[in-house]
XYZ file of C-alpha atoms in Angstrom:
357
model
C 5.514 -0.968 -10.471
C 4.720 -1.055 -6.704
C 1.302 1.510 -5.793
C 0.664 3.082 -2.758
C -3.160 3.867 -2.494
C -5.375 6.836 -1.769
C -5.197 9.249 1.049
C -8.579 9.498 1.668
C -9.372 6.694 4.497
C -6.102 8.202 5.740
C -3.270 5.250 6.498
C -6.241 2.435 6.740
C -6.809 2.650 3.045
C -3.574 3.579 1.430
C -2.103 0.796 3.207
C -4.501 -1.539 2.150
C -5.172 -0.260 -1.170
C -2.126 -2.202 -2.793
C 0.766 -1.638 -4.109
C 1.871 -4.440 -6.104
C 3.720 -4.903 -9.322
C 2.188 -4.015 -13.289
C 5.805 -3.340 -14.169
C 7.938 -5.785 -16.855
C 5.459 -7.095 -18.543
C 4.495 -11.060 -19.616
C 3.103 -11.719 -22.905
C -0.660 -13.318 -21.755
C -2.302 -9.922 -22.035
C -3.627 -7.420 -24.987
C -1.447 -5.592 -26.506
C -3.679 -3.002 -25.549
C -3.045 -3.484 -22.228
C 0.607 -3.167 -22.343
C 0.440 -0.092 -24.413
C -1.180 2.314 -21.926
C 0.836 0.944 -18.882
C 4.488 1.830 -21.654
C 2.548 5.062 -22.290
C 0.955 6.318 -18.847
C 4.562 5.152 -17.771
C 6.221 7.369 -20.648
C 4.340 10.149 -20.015
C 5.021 10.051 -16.096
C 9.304 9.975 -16.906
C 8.595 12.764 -19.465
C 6.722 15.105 -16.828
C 10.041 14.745 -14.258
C 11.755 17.351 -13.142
C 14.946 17.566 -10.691
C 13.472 19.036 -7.359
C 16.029 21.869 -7.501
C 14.640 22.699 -10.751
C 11.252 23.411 -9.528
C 12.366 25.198 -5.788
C 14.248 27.218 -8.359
C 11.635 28.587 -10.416
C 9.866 31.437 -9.735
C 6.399 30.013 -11.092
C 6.630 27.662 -8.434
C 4.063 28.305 -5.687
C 5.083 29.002 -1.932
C 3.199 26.082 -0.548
C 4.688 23.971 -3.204
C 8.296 24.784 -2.896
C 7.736 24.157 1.561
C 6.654 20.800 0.509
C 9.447 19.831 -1.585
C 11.716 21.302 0.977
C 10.294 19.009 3.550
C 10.096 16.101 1.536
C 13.823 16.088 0.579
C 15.062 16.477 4.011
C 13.103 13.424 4.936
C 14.923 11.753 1.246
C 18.206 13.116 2.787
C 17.507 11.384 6.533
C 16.463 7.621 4.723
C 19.366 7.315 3.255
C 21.935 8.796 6.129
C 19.843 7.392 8.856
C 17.807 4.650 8.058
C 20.694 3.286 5.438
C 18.052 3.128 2.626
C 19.148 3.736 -1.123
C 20.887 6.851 -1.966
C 19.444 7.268 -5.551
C 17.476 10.046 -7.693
C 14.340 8.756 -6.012
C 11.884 11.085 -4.989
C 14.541 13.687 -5.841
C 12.787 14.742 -8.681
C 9.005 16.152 -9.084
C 6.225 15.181 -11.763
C 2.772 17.222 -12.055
C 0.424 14.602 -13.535
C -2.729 16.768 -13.446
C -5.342 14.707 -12.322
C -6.002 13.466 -8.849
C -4.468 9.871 -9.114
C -1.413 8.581 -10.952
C -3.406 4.904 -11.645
C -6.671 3.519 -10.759
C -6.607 -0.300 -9.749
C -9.361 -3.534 -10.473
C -9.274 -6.091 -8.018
C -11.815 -8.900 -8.555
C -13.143 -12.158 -7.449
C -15.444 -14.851 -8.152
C -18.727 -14.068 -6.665
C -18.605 -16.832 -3.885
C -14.795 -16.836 -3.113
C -12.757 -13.932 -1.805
C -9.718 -15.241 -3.979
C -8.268 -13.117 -6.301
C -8.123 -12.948 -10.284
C -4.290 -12.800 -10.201
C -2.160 -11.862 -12.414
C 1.869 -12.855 -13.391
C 4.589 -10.422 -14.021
C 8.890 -11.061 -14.184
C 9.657 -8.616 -11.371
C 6.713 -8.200 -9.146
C 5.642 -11.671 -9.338
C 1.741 -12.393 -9.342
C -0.416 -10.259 -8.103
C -4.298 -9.220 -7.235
C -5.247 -6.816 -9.763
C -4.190 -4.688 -12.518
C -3.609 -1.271 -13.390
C -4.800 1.455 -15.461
C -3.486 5.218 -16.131
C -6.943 6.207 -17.256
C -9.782 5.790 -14.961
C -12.697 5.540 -18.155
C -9.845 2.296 -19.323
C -10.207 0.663 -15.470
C -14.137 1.629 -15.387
C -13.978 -0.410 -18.727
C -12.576 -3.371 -17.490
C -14.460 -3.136 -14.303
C -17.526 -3.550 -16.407
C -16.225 -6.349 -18.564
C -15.388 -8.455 -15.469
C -18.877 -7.897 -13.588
C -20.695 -8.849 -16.842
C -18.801 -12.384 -16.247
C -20.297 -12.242 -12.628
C -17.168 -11.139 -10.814
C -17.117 -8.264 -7.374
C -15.012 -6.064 -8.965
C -13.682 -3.249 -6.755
C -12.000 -0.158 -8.696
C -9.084 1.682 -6.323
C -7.221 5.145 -7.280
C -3.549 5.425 -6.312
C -1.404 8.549 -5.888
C 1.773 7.169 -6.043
C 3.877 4.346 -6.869
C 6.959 2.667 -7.110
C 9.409 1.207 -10.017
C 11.005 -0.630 -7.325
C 14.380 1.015 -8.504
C 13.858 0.762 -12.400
C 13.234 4.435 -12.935
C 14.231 7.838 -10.793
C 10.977 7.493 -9.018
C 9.493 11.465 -8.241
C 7.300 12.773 -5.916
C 3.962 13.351 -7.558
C 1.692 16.163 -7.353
C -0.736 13.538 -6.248
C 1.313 12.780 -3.329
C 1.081 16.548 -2.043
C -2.435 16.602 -0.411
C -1.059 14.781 2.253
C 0.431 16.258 5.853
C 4.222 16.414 5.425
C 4.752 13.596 7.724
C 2.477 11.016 5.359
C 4.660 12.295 2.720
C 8.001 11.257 4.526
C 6.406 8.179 5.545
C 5.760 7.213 2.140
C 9.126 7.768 1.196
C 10.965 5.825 4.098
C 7.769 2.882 2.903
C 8.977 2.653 -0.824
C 12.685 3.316 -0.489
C 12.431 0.069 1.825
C 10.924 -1.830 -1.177
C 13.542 -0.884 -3.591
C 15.814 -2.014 -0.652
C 14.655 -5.486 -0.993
C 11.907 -7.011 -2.925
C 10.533 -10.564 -2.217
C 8.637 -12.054 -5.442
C 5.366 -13.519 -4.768
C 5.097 -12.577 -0.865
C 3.200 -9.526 -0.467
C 2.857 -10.030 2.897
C 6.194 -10.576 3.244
C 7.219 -7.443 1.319
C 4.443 -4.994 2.532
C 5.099 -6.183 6.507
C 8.990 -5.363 5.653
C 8.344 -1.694 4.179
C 5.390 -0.665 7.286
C 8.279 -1.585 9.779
C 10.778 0.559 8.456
C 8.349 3.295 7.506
C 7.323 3.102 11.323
C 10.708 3.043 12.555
C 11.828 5.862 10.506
C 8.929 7.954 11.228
C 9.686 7.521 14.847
C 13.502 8.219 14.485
C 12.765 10.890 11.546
C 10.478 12.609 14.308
C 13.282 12.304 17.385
C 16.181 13.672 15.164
C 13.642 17.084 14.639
C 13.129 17.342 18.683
C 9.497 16.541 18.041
C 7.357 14.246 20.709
C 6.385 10.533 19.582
C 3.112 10.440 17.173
C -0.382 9.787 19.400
C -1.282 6.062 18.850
C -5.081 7.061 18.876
C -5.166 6.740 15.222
C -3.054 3.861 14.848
C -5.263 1.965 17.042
C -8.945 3.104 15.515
C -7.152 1.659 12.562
C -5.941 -1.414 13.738
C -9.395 -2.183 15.016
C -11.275 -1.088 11.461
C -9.122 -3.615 10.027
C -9.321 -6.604 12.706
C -13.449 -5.603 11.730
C -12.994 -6.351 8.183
C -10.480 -9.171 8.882
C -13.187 -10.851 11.213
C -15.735 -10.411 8.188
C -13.751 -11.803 5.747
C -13.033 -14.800 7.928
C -16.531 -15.584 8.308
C -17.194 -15.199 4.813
C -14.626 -17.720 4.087
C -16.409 -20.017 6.050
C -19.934 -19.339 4.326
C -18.224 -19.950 0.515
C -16.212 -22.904 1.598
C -19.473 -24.332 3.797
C -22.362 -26.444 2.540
C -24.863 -23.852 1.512
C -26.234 -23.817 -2.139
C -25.706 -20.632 -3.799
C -28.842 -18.662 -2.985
C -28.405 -18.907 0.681
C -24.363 -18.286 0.243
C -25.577 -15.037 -1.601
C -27.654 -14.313 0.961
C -25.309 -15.117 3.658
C -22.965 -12.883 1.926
C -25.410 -9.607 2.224
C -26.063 -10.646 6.025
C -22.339 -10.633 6.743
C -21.818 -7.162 4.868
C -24.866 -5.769 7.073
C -22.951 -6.978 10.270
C -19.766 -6.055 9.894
C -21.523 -2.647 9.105
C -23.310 -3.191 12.360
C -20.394 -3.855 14.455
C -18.384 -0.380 12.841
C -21.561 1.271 13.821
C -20.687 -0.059 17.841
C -17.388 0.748 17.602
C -17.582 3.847 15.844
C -20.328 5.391 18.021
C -18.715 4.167 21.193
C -15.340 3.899 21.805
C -14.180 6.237 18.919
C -16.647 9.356 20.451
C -18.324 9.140 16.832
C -15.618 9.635 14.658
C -16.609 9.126 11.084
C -13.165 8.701 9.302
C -13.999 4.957 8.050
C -18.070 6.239 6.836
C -17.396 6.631 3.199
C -15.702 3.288 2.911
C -17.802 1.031 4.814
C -21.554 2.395 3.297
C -19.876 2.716 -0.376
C -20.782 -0.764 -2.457
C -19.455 -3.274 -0.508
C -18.080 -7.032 -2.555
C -15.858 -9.244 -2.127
C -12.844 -7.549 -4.458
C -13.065 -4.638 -1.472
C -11.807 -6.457 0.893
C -8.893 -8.514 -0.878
C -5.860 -5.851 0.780
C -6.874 -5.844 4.167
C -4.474 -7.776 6.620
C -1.468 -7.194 3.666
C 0.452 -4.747 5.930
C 0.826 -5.894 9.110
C 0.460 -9.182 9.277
C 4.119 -9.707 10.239
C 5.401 -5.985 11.485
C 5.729 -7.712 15.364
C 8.398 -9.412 13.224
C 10.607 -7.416 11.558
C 10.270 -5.752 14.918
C 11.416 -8.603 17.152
C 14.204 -8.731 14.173
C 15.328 -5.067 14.876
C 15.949 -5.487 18.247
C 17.743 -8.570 17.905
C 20.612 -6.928 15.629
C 20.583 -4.008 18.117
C 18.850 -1.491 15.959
C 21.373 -2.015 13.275
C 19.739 -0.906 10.287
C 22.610 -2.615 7.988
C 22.708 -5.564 10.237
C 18.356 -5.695 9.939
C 18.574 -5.678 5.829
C 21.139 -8.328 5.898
C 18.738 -10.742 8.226
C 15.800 -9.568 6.032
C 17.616 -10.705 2.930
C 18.101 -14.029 4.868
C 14.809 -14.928 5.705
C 13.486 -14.046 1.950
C 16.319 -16.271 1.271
C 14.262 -19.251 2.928
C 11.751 -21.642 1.253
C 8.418 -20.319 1.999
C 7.087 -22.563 4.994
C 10.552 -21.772 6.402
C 10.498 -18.100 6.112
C 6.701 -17.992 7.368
C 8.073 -20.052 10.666
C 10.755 -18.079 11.424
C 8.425 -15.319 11.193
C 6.066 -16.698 13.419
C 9.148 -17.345 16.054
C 9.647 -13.701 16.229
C 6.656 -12.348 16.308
C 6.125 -14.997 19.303
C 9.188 -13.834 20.822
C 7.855 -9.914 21.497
């Protein structure tokens, strides 16, 4: 199962709020575990519906049925235009109910910012788990910060079975604009393209290119002008802030401190990089408060394990694109290659073209 996070710190924090794999499960969990990720899974495939279906039906509400309409012309265009898979993805619709289809723990030692992993057959390890009920991830939330973990709890309003399952477009999915919606399809469709075990940097990088580079094509096949980078670059700067925080904080754990003045280090860092948002936000951004809720909530660790995920190596796949000439079945073929690659390979030949832009 691959997640794509919550709309509410807009593409920031649904980037960074991960998206990795609870899907094809290992045996070094409870049974418990396994049995509400079968069941919230279950009950997700049960509550599908084909989109025609649902424009169809007269119960359907207006606003509803003009979503659905939008969202499967952008389905049609990924798979004509951007050569992504022509499947029963995000064809279909589920109504789950509730305001996210899974709620995520990350967590981390107290003094380290890495990760409690953990191991799965298809996804490969990764930095939390998930849970269908929120009370289930509050649970083990709790159980991990009575061992003295940061635990950070993340809802999600959509996901992807990376190709295992008809994937639909979730009700949670339909508070966004319709061009987040398209964006998250061209995103996910790329990961059931290809899939790179253990390199979520790898993987994530991959799908923000082509969502990018369909959004832009998606938005010059409808006659409409390119997308104001305003956003894109309040965002890139929120998460060079937290980037720069956890970089320092790396330094404090790893440095000679003893743990009192490491946990006190800790709070001073938190209070800066607050500080420096405070600059930026009151300053260059005109006082635009998009980021508030995020950076005053409880702030550990486990918060800021996604950051840096998604972009790390976009200037890549983009140097890569323009080598093949834009050729979108040429691109997948060289992106196949380089996952091909041992890992200090791949992550030079990376480096070479992102160097090369």
């Amino acid at each position: 199962m691959k997640c794509s996070g919550p709309a509410p710190l807009d593409r920031v924090f649904s980037a960074l709020v991960p998206v990795l794999g609870i899907f094809l499960l290992n045996g070094c969990s409870s049974l418990g575990y396994y049995g509400q990720l079968a069941e919230g899974q279950w009950q997700l495939l049960r509550a599908r519906q084909p989109v025609e279906k649902v424009l169809a039906d007269p119960a359907s509400s207006a606003q509803l049925r003009v979503r659905l309409e939008h969202a499967e012309q952008a389905r049609a265009f990924a798979s004509r235009h951007l050569a992504l898979p022509d499947n029963r993805s995000y064809r279909v619709y589920a109504d789950l109910g509730r305001p996210y289809v899974v709620w995520n723990v990350f967590a981390t030692p107290e003094l380290s910012l890495q990760p409690v992993t953990h191991c799965f057959p298809i996804a490969g390890c990764v930095a939390y788990r998930g849970y269908y009920q929120k009370g289930a991830a509050r649970g083990a939330a709790a159980l991990m910060r009575q061992d003295g973990m940061d635990v950070y709890v993340g809802g999600v309003e959509a996901y992807s079975t990376l190709g295992w399952f008809d994937d639909p477009i979730l009700s949670t999915m339909l508070g966004w604009g319709d061009e987040r919606l398209a964006t998250l399809i061209f995103h996910e469709l790329a990961h059931q393209r290809f899939y790179l075990q253990d390199d979520t940097a790898f993987n994530e990088s991959f799908a923000t290119f082509v969502e990018q580079e369909g959004t832009r094509q998606w938005r010059a096949a409808r006659g409409l002008a390119a997308t104001d980078d305003s956003q894109a670059g309040q965002r890139e700067q929120f998460t060079r802030l937290v980037l720069a925080s956890r970089e320092r904080l790396q330094g404090i754990y790893a440095g000679p401190l003893d743990d009192a003045h490491k946990r006190a280090a800790k709070q001073a860092e938190f209070a800066r990089l607050r500080r420096e948002y405070r600059e930026v936000r009151d300053g260059e951004w005109g006082g635009d408060k998009r980021y508030d809720a995020w950076i005053y909530g409880p702030m550990n660790n486990a918060k800021l394990l996604p950051f840096g995920l998604y972009d790390q190596w976009v200037p890549a796949f983009a140097a890569l694109f323009r080598e093949v000439g834009r050729d979108w079945a040429r691109f997948y073929e060289r992106v196949e290659a380089l996952g091909r690659l041992p890992v200090a390979e791949r992550k030079a030949a990376l480096t070479r073209l992102a160097g090369s832009l």
